[in-house]
Coordinates of C-alpha atoms and ligand atoms in Angstrom, one line a residue:
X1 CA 21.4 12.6 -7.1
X2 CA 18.4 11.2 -8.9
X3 CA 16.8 12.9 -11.5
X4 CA 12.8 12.2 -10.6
X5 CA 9.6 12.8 -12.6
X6 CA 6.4 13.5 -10.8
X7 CA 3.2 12.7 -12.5
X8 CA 0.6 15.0 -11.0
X9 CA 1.0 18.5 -10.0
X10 CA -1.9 18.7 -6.7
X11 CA -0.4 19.5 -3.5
X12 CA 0.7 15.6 -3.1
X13 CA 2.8 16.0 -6.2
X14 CA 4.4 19.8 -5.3
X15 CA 5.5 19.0 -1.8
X16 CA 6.9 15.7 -2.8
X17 CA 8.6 17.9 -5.3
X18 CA 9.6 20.1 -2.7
X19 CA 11.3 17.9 -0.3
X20 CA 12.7 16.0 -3.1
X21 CA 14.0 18.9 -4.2
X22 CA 15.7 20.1 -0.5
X23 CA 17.3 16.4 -0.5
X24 CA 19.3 17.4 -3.8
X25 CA 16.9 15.9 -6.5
X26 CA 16.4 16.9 -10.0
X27 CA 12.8 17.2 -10.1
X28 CA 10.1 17.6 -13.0
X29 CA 6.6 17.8 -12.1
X30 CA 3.9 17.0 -15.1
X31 CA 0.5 18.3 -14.9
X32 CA -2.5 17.6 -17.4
X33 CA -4.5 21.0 -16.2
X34 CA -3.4 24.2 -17.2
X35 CA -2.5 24.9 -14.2
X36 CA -1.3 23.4 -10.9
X37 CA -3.2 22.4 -8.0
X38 CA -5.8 19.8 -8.5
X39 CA -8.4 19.5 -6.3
X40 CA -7.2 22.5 -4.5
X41 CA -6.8 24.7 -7.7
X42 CA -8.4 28.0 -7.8
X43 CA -11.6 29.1 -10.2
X44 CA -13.5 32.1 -11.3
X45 CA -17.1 32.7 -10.1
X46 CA -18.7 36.0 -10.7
X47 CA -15.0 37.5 -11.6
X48 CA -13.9 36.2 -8.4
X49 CA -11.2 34.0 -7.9
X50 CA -11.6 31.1 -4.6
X51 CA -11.0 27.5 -4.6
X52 CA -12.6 25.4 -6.6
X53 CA -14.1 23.0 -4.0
X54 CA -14.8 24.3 -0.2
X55 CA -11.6 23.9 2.0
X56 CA -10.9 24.9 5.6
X57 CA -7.9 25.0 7.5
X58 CA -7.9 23.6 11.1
X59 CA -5.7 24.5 14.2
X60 CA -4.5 21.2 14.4
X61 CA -3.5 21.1 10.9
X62 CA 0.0 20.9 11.7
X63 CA 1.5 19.7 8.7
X64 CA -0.1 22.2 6.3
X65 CA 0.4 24.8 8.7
X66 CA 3.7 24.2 8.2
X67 CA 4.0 24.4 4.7
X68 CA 1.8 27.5 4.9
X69 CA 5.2 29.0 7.2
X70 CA 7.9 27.5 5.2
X71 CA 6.1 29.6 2.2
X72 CA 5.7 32.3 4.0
X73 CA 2.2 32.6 4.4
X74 CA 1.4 32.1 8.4
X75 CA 0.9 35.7 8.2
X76 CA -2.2 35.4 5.6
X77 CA -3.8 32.7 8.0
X78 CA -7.3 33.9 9.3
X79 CA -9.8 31.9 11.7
X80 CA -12.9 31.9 13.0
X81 CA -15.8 30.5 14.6
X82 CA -18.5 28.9 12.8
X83 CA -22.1 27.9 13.2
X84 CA -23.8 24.5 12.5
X85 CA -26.9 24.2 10.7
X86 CA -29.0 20.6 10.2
X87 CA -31.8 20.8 8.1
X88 CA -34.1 17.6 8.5
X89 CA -37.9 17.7 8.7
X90 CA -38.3 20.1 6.4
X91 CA -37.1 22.3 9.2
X92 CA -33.2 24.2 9.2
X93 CA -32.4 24.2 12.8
X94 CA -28.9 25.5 14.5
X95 CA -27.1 22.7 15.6
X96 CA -23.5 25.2 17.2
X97 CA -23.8 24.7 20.8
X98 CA -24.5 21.6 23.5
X99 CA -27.8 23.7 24.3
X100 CA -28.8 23.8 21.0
X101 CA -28.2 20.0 20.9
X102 CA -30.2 19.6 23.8
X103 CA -33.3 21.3 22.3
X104 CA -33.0 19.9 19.0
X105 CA -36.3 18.1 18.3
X106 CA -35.8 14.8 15.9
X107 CA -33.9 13.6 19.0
X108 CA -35.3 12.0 22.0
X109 CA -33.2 12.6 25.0
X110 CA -32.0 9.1 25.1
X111 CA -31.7 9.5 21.4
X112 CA -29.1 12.3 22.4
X113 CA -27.3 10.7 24.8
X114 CA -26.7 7.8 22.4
X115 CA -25.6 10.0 19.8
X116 CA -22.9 12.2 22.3
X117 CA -22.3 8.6 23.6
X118 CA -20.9 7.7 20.0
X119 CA -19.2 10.2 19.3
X120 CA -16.7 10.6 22.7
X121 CA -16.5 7.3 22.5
X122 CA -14.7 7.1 19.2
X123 CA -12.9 10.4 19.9
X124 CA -11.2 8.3 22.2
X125 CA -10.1 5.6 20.1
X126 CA -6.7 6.3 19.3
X127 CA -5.9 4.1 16.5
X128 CA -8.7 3.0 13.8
X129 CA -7.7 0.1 12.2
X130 CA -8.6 -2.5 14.2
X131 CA -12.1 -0.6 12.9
X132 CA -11.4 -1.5 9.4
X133 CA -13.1 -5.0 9.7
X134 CA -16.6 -3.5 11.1
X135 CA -19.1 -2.6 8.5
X136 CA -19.7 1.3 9.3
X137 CA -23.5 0.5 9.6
X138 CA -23.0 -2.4 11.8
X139 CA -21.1 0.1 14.2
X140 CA -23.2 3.1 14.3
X141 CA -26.2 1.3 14.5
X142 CA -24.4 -0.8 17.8
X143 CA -23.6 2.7 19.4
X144 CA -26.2 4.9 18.4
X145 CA -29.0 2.4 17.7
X146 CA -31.3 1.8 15.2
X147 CA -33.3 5.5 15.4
X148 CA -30.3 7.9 15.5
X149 CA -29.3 5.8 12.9
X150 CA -31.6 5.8 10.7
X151 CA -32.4 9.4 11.4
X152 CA -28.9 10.6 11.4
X153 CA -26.1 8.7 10.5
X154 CA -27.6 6.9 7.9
X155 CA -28.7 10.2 5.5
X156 CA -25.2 11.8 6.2
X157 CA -23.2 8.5 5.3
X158 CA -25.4 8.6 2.1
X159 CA -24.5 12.4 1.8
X160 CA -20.7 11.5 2.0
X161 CA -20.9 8.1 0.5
X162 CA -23.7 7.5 -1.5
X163 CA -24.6 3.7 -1.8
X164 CA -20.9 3.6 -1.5
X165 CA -21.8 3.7 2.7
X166 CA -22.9 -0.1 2.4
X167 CA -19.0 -1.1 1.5
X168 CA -17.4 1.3 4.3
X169 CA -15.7 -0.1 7.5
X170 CA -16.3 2.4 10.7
X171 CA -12.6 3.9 10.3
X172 CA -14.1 6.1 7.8
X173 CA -16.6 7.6 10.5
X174 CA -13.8 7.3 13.0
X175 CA -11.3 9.1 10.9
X176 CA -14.1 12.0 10.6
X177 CA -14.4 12.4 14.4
X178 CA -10.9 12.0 15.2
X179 CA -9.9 14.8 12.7
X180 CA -12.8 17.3 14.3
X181 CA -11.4 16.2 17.9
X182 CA -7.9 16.6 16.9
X183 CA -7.8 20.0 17.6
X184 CA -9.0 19.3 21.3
X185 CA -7.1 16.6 22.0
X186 CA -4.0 18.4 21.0
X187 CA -5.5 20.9 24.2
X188 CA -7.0 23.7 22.4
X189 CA -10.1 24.2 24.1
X190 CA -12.4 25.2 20.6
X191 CA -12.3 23.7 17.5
X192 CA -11.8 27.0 14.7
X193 CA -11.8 26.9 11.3
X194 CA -9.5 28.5 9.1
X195 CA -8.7 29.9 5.3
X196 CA -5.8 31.3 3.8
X197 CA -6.7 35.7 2.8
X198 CA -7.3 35.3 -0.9
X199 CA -7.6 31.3 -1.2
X200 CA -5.5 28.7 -2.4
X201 CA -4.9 30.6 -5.3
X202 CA -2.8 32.7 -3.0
X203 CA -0.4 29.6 -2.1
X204 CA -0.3 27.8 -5.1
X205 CA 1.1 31.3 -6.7
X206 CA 3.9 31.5 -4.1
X207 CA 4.3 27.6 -4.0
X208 CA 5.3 27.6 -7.6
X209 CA 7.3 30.7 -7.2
X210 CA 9.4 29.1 -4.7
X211 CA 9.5 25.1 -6.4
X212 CA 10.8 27.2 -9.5
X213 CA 13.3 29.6 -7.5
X214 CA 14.4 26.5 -6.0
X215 CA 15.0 24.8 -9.6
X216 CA 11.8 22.9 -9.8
X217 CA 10.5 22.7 -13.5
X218 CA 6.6 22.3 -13.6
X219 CA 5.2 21.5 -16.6
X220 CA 1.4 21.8 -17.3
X221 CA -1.2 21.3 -19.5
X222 CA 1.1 17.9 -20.5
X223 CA -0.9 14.9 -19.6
X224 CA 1.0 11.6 -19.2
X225 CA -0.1 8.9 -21.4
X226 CA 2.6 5.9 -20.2
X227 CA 4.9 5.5 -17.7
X228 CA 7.0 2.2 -18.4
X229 CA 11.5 1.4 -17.8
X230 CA 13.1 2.4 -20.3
X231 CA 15.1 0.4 -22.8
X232 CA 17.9 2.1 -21.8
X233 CA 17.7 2.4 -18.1
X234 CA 15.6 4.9 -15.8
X235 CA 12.0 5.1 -16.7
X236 CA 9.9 6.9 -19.9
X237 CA 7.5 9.2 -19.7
X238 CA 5.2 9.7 -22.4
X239 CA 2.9 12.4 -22.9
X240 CA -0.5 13.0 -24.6
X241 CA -0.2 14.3 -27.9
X242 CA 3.8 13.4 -28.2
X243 CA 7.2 14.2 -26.9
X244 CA 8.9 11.3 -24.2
X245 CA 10.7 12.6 -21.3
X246 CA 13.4 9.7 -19.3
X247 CA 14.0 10.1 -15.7
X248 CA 16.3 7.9 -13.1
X249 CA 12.6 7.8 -11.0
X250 CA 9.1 8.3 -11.5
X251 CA 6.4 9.0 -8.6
X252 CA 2.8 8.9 -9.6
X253 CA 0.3 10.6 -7.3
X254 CA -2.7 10.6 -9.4
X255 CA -5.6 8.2 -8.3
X256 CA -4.8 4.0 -8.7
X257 CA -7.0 3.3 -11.7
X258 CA -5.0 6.0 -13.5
X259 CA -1.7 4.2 -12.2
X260 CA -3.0 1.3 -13.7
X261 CA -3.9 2.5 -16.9
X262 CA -0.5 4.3 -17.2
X263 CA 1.8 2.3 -16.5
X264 CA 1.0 -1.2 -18.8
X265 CA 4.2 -3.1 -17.7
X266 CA 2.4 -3.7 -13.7
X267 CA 1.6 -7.5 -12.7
X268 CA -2.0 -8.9 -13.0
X269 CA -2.0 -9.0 -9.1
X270 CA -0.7 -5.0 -9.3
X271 CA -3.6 -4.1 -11.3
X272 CA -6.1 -6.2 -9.4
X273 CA -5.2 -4.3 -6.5
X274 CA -5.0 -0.6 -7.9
X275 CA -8.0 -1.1 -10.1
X276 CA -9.5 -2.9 -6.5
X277 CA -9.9 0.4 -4.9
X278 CA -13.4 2.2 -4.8
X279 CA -13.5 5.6 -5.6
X280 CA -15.8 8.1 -4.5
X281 CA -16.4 10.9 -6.8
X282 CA -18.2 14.4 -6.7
X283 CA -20.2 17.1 -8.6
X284 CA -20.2 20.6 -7.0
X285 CA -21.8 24.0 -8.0
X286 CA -20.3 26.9 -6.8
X287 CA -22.4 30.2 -6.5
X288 CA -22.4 33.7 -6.3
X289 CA -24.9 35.1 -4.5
X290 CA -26.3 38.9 -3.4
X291 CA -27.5 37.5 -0.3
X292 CA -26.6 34.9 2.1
X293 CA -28.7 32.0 2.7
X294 CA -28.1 31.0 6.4
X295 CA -25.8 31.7 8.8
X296 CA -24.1 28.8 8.9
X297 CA -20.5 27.4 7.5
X298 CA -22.0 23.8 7.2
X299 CA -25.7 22.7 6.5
X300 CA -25.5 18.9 7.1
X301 CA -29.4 17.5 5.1
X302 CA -30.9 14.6 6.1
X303 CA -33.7 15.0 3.5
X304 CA -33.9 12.8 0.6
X305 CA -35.3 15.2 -2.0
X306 CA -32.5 17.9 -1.4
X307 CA -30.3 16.6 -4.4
X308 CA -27.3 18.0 -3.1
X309 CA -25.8 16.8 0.4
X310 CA -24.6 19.5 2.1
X311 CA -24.7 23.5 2.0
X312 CA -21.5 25.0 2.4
X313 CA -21.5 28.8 3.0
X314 CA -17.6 29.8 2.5
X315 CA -18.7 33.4 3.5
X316 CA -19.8 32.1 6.9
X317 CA -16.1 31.8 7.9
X318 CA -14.4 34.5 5.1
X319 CA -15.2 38.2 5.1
X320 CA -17.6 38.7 2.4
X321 CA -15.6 42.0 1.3
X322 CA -13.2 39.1 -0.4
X323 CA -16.5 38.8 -2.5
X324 CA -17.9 42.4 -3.6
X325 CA -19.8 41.7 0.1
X326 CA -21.8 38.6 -1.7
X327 CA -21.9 35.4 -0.5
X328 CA -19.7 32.5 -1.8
X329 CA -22.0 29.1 -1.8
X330 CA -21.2 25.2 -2.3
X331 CA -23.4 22.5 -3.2
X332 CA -22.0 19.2 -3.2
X333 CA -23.3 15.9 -4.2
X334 CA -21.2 12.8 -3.6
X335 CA -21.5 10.1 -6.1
X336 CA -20.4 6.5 -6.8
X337 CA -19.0 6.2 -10.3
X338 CA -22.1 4.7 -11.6
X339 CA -24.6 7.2 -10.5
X340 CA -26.5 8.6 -13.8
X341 CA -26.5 12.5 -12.2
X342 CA -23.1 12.1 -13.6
X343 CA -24.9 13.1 -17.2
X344 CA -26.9 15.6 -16.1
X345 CA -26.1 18.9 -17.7
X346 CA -24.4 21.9 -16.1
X347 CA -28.0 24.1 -17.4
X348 CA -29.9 20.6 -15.6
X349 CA -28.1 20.8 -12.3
X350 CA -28.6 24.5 -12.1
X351 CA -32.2 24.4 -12.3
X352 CA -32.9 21.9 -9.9
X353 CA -29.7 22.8 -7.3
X354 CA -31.9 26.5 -7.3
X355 CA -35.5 24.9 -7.0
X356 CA -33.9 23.0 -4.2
X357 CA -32.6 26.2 -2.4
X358 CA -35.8 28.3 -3.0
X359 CA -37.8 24.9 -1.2
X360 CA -35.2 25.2 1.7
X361 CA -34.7 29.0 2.5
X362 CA -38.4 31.0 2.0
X363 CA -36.3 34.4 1.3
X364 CA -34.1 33.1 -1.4
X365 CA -35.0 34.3 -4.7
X366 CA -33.3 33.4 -7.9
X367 CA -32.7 37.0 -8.5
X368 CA -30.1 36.9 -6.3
X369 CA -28.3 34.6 -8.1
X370 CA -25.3 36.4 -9.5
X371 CA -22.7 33.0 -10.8
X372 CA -23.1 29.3 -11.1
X373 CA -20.5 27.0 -11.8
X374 CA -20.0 23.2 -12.2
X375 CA -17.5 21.1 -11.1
X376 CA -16.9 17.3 -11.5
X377 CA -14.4 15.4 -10.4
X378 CA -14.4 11.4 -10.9
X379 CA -12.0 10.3 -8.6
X380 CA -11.8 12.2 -5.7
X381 CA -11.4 9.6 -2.6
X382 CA -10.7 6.2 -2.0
X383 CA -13.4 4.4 0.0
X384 CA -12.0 3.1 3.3
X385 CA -13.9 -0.6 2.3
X386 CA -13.9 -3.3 4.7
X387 CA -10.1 -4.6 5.4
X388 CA -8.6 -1.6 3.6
X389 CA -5.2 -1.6 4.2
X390 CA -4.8 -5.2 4.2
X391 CA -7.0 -5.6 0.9
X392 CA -6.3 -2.3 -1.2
X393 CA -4.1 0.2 0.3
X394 CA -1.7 0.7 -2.8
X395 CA 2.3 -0.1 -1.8
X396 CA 4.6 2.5 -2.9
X397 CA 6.9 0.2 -4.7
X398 CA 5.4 -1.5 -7.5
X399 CA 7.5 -4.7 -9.8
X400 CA 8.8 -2.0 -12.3
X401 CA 12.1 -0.8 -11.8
X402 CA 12.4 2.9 -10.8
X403 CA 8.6 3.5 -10.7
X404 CA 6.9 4.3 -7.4
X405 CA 3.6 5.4 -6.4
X406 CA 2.6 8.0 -3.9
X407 CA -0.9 8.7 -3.9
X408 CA -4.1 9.7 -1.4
X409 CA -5.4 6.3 -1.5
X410 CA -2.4 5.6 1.2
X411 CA -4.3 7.7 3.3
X412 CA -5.8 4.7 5.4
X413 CA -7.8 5.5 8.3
X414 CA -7.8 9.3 7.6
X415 CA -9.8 11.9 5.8
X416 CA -8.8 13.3 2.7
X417 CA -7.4 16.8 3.7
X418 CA -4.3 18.8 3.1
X419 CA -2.6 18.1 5.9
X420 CA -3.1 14.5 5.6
X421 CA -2.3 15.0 2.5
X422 CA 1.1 17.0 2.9
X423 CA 1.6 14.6 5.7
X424 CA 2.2 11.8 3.6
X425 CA 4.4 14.0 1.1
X426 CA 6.6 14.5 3.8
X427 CA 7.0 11.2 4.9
X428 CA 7.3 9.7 1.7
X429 CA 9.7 11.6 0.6
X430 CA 12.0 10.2 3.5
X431 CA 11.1 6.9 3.1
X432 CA 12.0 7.1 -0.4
X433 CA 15.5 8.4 -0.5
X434 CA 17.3 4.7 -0.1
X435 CA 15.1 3.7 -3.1
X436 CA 15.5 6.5 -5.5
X437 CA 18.4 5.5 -8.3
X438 CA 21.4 7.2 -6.9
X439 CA 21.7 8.2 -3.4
X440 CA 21.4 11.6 -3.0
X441 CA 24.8 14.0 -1.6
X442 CA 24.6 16.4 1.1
X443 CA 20.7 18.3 1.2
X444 CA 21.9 21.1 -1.2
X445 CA 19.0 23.2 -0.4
X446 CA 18.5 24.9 3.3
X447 CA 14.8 23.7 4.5
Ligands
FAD1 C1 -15.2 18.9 -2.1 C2 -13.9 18.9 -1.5 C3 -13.7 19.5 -0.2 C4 -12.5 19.4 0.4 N1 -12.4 20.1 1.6 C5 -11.2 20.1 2.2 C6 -11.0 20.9 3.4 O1 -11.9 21.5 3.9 N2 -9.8 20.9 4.0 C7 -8.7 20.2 3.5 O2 -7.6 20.3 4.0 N3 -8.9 19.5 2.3 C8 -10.0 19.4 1.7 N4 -10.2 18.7 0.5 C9 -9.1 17.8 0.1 C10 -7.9 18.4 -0.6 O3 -8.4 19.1 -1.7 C11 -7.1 17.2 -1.1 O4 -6.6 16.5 0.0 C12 -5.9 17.5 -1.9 O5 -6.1 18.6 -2.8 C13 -5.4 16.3 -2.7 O6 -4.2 16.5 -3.4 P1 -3.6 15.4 -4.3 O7 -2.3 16.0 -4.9 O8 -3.4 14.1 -3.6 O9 -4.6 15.1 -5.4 P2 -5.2 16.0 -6.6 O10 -5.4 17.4 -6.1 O11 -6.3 15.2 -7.2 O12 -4.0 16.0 -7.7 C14 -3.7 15.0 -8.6 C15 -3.3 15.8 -9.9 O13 -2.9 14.8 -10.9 C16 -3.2 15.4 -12.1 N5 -3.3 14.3 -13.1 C17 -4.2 13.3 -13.2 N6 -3.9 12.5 -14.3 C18 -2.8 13.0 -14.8 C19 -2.0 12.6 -15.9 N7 -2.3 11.5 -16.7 N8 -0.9 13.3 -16.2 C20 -0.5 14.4 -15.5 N9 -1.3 14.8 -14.4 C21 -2.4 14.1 -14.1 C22 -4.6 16.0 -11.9 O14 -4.9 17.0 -12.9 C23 -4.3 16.7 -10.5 O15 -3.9 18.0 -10.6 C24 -11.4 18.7 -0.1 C25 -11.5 18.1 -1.4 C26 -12.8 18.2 -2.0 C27 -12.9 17.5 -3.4

């Protein structure tokens, strides 16, 4: 039995924690926030609690689904159908149906076909990387050509990439179709989207009641400072502000640069590659509103001037009574980490967020404005760059004895999502066990 320290306590870090734990595994789990979850973690709008950045839950999310049943929480899964909206032209049109496609203006016909063309033709590629090595632009542009380009995939590959687009290969485009044809291919006939009754605040609660029933310590609000072998076998830990904790392992899920940083002992070539891989980073308001805004789950904007890059109305898909009967609202804004909105203030982003939604939707009115929150997160997904997995993806082992990493950058050729996520917890956590110190005895846990 090894006894293994987890640096990072998102969903990567608690699952790896819980199948280390089901192997027989000592297993500590150190967070920096106050609480565990990362990305996924829960926050307060309005004296309601939801998840701190949108998140959806689709049918063919099979290896969060089952976590959601190992925790007991299949029962609290609801779904629905959801609407499309597209704003471009100064015009929000409903984009749900094939009919609606059909009618929908900016395109020509030929225009449309190009565009359906594209997309069936990548649902049917079944394994990306040989896409790697094609500039995304390059691809599109060969499929769709140069107008439905321009007039569609090049403002949403800004809205997800920023100037980041111009260093992506087409697996990053490919890995967004595949996962919204997933669901079909796997033979369900309509795509549905999906929440857990109450948020993730709901399964992180029973996810750390069952990691600690099962004798999985979680520490938070302790940030790791170093991670290095110690002198005396196994590895240290050290954390901000003091205190040194030693394991026989340590897995680091947080994002490469941060690998880097922490752990000083890695190879030149290590660090070259960790600090090698682009990050794409985010700012997102959350807000609380009286009334809805559309009727739509997703708003996809092809506008320039709109400074955020997508409008995503939670309450579309969850019962508004889980908000007072007010309507739960995100605005994104993707960034690359040398945008300068990155200093604009929380009071900044408000004003010109809501100047933006009263120029989009003639009956909003900032009366009806009942919470506004910030969020920013540097580093929240790697770039799938040209060559990825030959050129960045981060290995799991690294030169320094006892220290592996486990992180979302290892997601090549996906999206970042839960189940991708928890996908990869569960397979590294297999692929591990001949590497961890000791070899573990019988599973002591029942799965
Ligand atoms: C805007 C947005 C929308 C999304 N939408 C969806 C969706 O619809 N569906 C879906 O399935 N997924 C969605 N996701 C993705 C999902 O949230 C992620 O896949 C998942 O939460 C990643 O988990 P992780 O553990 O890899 O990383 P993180 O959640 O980033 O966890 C890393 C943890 O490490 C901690 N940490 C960092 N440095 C240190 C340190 N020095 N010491 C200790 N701890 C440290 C951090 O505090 C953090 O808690 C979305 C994400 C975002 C940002």
């Amino acid at each position: 039995m090894s006894d293994i320290g987890i640096v990072g306590g998102g969903f990567l870090g608690l699952t790896l924690a819980w199948r280390l734990r089901a192997e027989g595994h000592e297993v500590t789990v150190i967070e920096a926030a106050a609480e565990p979850g990362g990305l996924a973690a829960p926050a307060e709008l309005g004296g309601f609690t939801w998840d701190r950045f949108y998140h959806v839950i689709l049918l063919s999310d099979s290896n969060l689904r089952g976590l959601l049943e190992e925790l007991g929480l299949a029962d609290r899964l609801r779904y629905g159908t959801t609407r499309t909206g597209f704003y471009t032209d100064g015009i929000l049109y409903s984009l749900s149906t094939s009919l609606e496609f059909l009618r929908f203006p900016p395109l020509t016909l030929v225009d449309k076909g190009r565009l359906a063309a594209t997309i069936l033709h990548a649902s049917r590629i079944a394994d990306g990387r040989p896409l790697e090595s094609v500039p995304v632009t390059e691809w599109l542009t060969r499929w769709s050509g140069t107008r439905t380009f321009e007039r569609i995939w090049l403002p949403l590959l800004k809205s997800k990439l920023g100037e980041n687009y111009r260093l992506a290969s087409a697996s990053f485009i490919w890995a967004i179709i595949a996962r919204m044809y997933a669901a079909r291919r796997s033979g369900l006939k309509q795509e549905k989207f999906g929440y857990v009754e109450g948020g993730y605040a709901v399964v992180l609660q029973r996810f750390r009641e069952r990691l600690a029933a099962a004798g999985v310590r979680v520490a938070t609000g302790r940030a790791v400072q170093r991670v290095e072998p110690a002198p005396e076998g196994g590895v240290a830990v050290t954390l901000d502000g003091g205190g040194a904790l030693r394991f026989d392992d340590a897995i680091l899920t947080v994002p490469c640069g941060r690998v880097a940083t922490l752990c000083p002992g890695l190879t030149a070539d290590e660090r070259a590659r960790l600090t090698g891989v682009t990050y794409q980073g985010i700012v997102c308001a959350s807000v609380l509103l009286s009334q809805p805004l559309a009727p739509y789950y997703v708003t996809n904007i092809t506008e320039s001037w709109v400074p955020f890059t997508a409008v995503i109305e939670m309450t579309a898909l969850v019962d508004r009574a889980a908000f007072g009967g007010n309507a739960l609202v995100y605005l994104p804004r993707y960034l690359t980490q040398e945008d300068p909105f990155w200093q604009r203030s929380d009071a900044e982003i408000r004003e010109l967020f809501l100047d933006a939604l009263a120029r989009m939707y003639p009956a909003f009115r900032r009366e009806q404005v009942l919470a506004f929150n910030v969020s920013r997160v540097r580093e929240v997904l790697a770039v799938s760059t040209l060559d990825y997995s030959a050129r960045h993806l981060p290995p799991v082992a690294t030169s320094l004895p006892g220290i592996h990493v486990v992180n979302s950058a290892q997601i090549a050729n996906g999206t970042l999502n839960l189940n991708e996520t928890i996908g990869l917890a569960n397979q590294q956590a297999r692929a591990l066990a001949p590497r961890l110190r000791r070899a573990a005895p019988e599973a002591a846990l029942p799965r």
